[in-house]
Coordinates of C-alpha atoms in Angstrom, one line a residue:
M814 CA -6.2 15.6 -5.3
K815 CA -4.0 12.8 -6.7
D816 CA -6.2 9.8 -7.0
R817 CA -3.9 7.2 -8.4
V818 CA -1.8 4.6 -6.4
L819 CA 1.6 3.1 -7.3
L820 CA 2.0 -0.4 -6.0
F821 CA 5.1 -2.6 -6.2
I822 CA 4.7 -6.4 -5.9
N823 CA 7.1 -9.2 -5.9
G824 CA 7.8 -10.1 -9.5
D825 CA 10.6 -8.7 -11.7
A826 CA 11.9 -5.4 -10.5
P827 CA 11.0 -2.5 -12.9
E828 CA 13.8 -1.2 -15.0
S829 CA 12.9 2.4 -14.1
F830 CA 10.5 4.3 -11.8
P831 CA 7.7 6.5 -12.9
N832 CA 7.2 10.1 -11.7
F833 CA 6.3 9.8 -8.1
D834 CA 4.5 13.2 -8.1
N835 CA 1.7 11.6 -10.2
Y836 CA 0.6 9.5 -7.2
G837 CA -1.4 10.2 -4.1
L838 CA -0.2 7.0 -2.4
I839 CA 2.9 4.7 -3.0
A840 CA 3.0 1.2 -1.4
C841 CA 4.7 -2.2 -1.7
T842 CA 4.4 -5.7 -0.5
D843 CA 7.2 -7.0 1.8
G844 CA 8.7 -9.1 -1.0
A845 CA 9.0 -6.0 -3.3
F846 CA 10.5 -4.1 -0.4
H847 CA 13.7 -6.1 -0.9
Y848 CA 14.3 -5.2 -4.5
L849 CA 13.3 -1.6 -3.9
K850 CA 16.2 -1.4 -1.4
R851 CA 18.6 -3.0 -3.8
F852 CA 17.7 -0.6 -6.7
G853 CA 18.0 2.6 -4.7
F854 CA 14.3 3.4 -4.4
P855 CA 13.8 6.4 -2.1
L856 CA 12.1 4.4 0.7
D857 CA 10.8 7.5 2.4
K858 CA 8.3 7.8 -0.5
L859 CA 6.5 4.6 0.7
D860 CA 3.2 5.2 2.5
F861 CA 2.9 1.6 3.6
I862 CA 4.5 -1.8 3.3
S863 CA 2.3 -4.8 3.7
G864 CA 2.9 -8.5 4.3
D865 CA 3.7 -11.1 7.0
F866 CA 7.3 -9.8 7.3
D867 CA 8.8 -13.3 8.0
S868 CA 11.8 -12.4 5.9
H869 CA 12.5 -9.0 7.4
S870 CA 15.1 -8.2 10.0
G871 CA 17.8 -5.6 10.6
S872 CA 18.1 -2.0 11.7
D873 CA 17.9 -0.7 8.2
E874 CA 14.4 -2.1 7.9
N875 CA 13.3 -1.1 11.4
I876 CA 13.6 2.5 10.4
Y877 CA 10.5 2.0 8.3
E878 CA 8.6 -0.2 10.9
E879 CA 6.0 2.4 11.5
R880 CA 4.9 2.0 7.8
F881 CA 4.5 -1.8 8.1
I882 CA 1.0 -3.2 7.9
Y883 CA 1.0 -6.8 9.2
T884 CA -1.2 -9.0 7.0
P885 CA -0.8 -12.6 8.2
D886 CA -3.9 -14.1 6.4
Q887 CA -2.6 -17.1 4.4
N888 CA -5.8 -17.5 2.5
K889 CA -4.9 -14.4 0.4
T890 CA -1.8 -13.4 -1.6
D891 CA 0.2 -10.4 -0.5
F892 CA -1.0 -8.7 -3.7
H893 CA -4.7 -9.3 -2.7
K894 CA -4.1 -8.1 0.8
A895 CA -2.4 -4.9 -0.4
L896 CA -5.4 -4.2 -2.7
D897 CA -7.7 -4.7 0.3
I898 CA -5.8 -2.0 2.2
I899 CA -5.9 0.4 -0.8
V900 CA -9.7 -0.1 -1.2
E901 CA -10.1 0.7 2.5
K902 CA -8.2 3.9 1.9
G903 CA -10.6 4.9 -0.8
F904 CA -8.4 4.7 -3.9
K905 CA -9.7 3.1 -7.1
K906 CA -6.9 3.7 -9.6
I907 CA -3.9 1.5 -9.3
D908 CA -0.7 1.2 -11.3
V909 CA 1.1 -2.1 -10.5
L910 CA 4.8 -2.8 -11.1
G911 CA 6.4 -6.2 -10.5
G912 CA 3.3 -8.2 -11.5
S913 CA 5.1 -10.4 -14.0
G914 CA 8.4 -12.3 -14.1
G915 CA 9.7 -14.5 -11.4
E916 CA 7.8 -17.7 -10.7
Q917 CA 5.0 -18.0 -13.3
D918 CA 2.4 -19.3 -10.8
H919 CA 2.7 -15.9 -9.1
F920 CA 2.0 -14.2 -12.4
L921 CA -1.1 -16.3 -13.0
G922 CA -2.1 -15.6 -9.4
N923 CA -1.7 -11.9 -9.9
L924 CA -4.0 -12.0 -13.0
T925 CA -6.6 -13.9 -10.9
V926 CA -6.4 -11.3 -8.1
A927 CA -6.8 -8.5 -10.7
Y928 CA -9.8 -10.3 -12.1
A929 CA -11.4 -10.4 -8.6
F930 CA -10.9 -6.6 -8.3
K931 CA -11.8 -5.6 -11.9
D932 CA -15.2 -4.2 -11.0
K933 CA -13.9 -2.4 -7.9
M934 CA -11.0 -0.5 -9.4
D935 CA -9.1 0.7 -12.5
L936 CA -6.0 -1.6 -12.2
K937 CA -3.2 -1.6 -14.7
F938 CA 0.0 -3.6 -14.8
Y939 CA 3.3 -2.4 -16.3
D940 CA 6.5 -4.3 -17.1
E941 CA 9.4 -3.9 -19.6
F942 CA 7.3 -5.5 -22.4
S943 CA 3.8 -4.1 -22.1
E944 CA 1.0 -2.7 -20.1
Y945 CA -2.0 -5.0 -19.5
Y946 CA -5.3 -4.8 -17.8
F947 CA -8.9 -6.1 -17.9
I948 CA -11.1 -4.0 -20.2
P949 CA -14.8 -3.0 -19.9
K950 CA -17.3 -4.1 -22.5
K951 CA -16.7 -1.0 -24.5
I952 CA -13.4 0.9 -24.7
T953 CA -11.5 3.3 -27.0
I954 CA -7.7 3.4 -26.6
K955 CA -5.7 6.3 -28.2
G956 CA -2.1 6.8 -29.1
I957 CA -1.1 3.2 -29.8
K958 CA -0.5 3.0 -33.6
D959 CA 2.0 0.4 -34.6
K960 CA 2.0 -1.1 -31.1
M961 CA 1.4 -4.8 -30.4
V962 CA -2.1 -5.5 -29.1
S963 CA -3.1 -8.9 -27.7
L964 CA -6.6 -9.7 -26.6
Y965 CA -6.7 -12.7 -24.1
P966 CA -10.1 -14.1 -23.1
F967 CA -10.4 -14.9 -19.4
P968 CA -11.6 -17.6 -20.1
A969 CA -14.0 -16.6 -22.9
A970 CA -15.5 -13.5 -24.5
E971 CA -18.3 -13.3 -27.1
N972 CA -19.5 -11.0 -29.9
I973 CA -16.3 -9.0 -30.1
T974 CA -15.9 -6.2 -32.6
T975 CA -12.7 -4.2 -33.0
K976 CA -11.7 -1.2 -35.1
G977 CA -8.1 0.0 -35.7
L978 CA -6.4 -3.4 -35.5
N979 CA -4.6 -5.1 -38.4
W980 CA -6.6 -8.3 -38.0
P981 CA -10.1 -7.0 -36.9
L982 CA -12.8 -9.0 -35.2
D983 CA -16.4 -8.6 -36.4
H984 CA -18.8 -10.1 -33.9
G985 CA -16.2 -12.8 -33.2
S986 CA -15.5 -14.9 -30.1
L987 CA -12.4 -15.9 -28.3
N988 CA -11.8 -18.6 -25.7
V989 CA -8.7 -20.2 -24.1
I990 CA -9.5 -23.6 -25.7
S991 CA -9.8 -22.9 -29.4
R992 CA -8.9 -19.3 -30.2
I993 CA -7.1 -16.4 -28.5
G994 CA -6.3 -13.0 -30.0
T995 CA -2.6 -12.5 -29.4
R996 CA 0.1 -10.8 -31.4
N997 CA -2.2 -8.3 -33.3
F998 CA -1.2 -4.7 -33.8
A999 CA -2.8 -1.3 -34.1
V1000 CA -2.9 0.2 -37.6
D1001 CA -4.7 3.4 -36.4
D1002 CA -3.8 5.8 -33.6
E1003 CA -7.2 5.0 -32.1
V1004 CA -8.4 1.4 -31.4
S1005 CA -12.0 0.6 -30.3
I1006 CA -13.1 -2.7 -28.8
E1007 CA -16.6 -3.8 -27.9
Y1008 CA -17.8 -7.2 -26.7
E1009 CA -21.0 -8.6 -25.3
K1010 CA -20.2 -11.4 -22.8
G1011 CA -17.2 -12.7 -20.9
D1012 CA -14.0 -10.9 -20.0
L1013 CA -11.0 -9.7 -21.9
L1014 CA -7.5 -9.0 -20.8
I1015 CA -5.6 -6.6 -23.1
F1016 CA -1.8 -6.4 -23.5
I1017 CA -0.4 -3.3 -25.2
G1018 CA 3.3 -3.7 -26.1
K1019 CA 6.2 -2.1 -27.8
N1020 CA 6.0 -1.2 -31.4
Y1021 CA 5.2 -4.2 -33.5
V1022 CA 7.7 -3.5 -36.3

């Protein structure tokens, strides 16, 4: 069974689409539905479209009305509400496109939503620059030699040890006030990261050089 979800949300539209056959469910928020139409996404691949739909009208959209899930709760973002639906459907692995770009308060809001769900699901964002996600207290990542690696504390992480990075940490600490771990890069094909307290967001980008 395909256990991974592809979710489009309303940031910058992706430059290309992944292989749809790798996913057991494909969904979008109503804001993302607009750019999917513009960029020729095969809309029949969508399993659901969630949102309040205050910007939707027209016969072309009514074709997909049976896939609309109305989520009017203004106390949650459309991203949060889409994840609630995905959790209810029993999925725990989510690839998110459209999480960055656009209005930057949305980007920060998306990270905050991801933080709220980090213990419930394996959630990864992808954009034209990098992939990024919250990491557990111990992780090994393979196949990233020469790629940019940034460690961003959310808002702090303690007793961090890394192996395979150009500028390693040895029981070090990061926090948003005095020290963050951005713009490092992998010198080995395999990078390991361990930390004791707090939370870390990792960004894995294009080749550093």
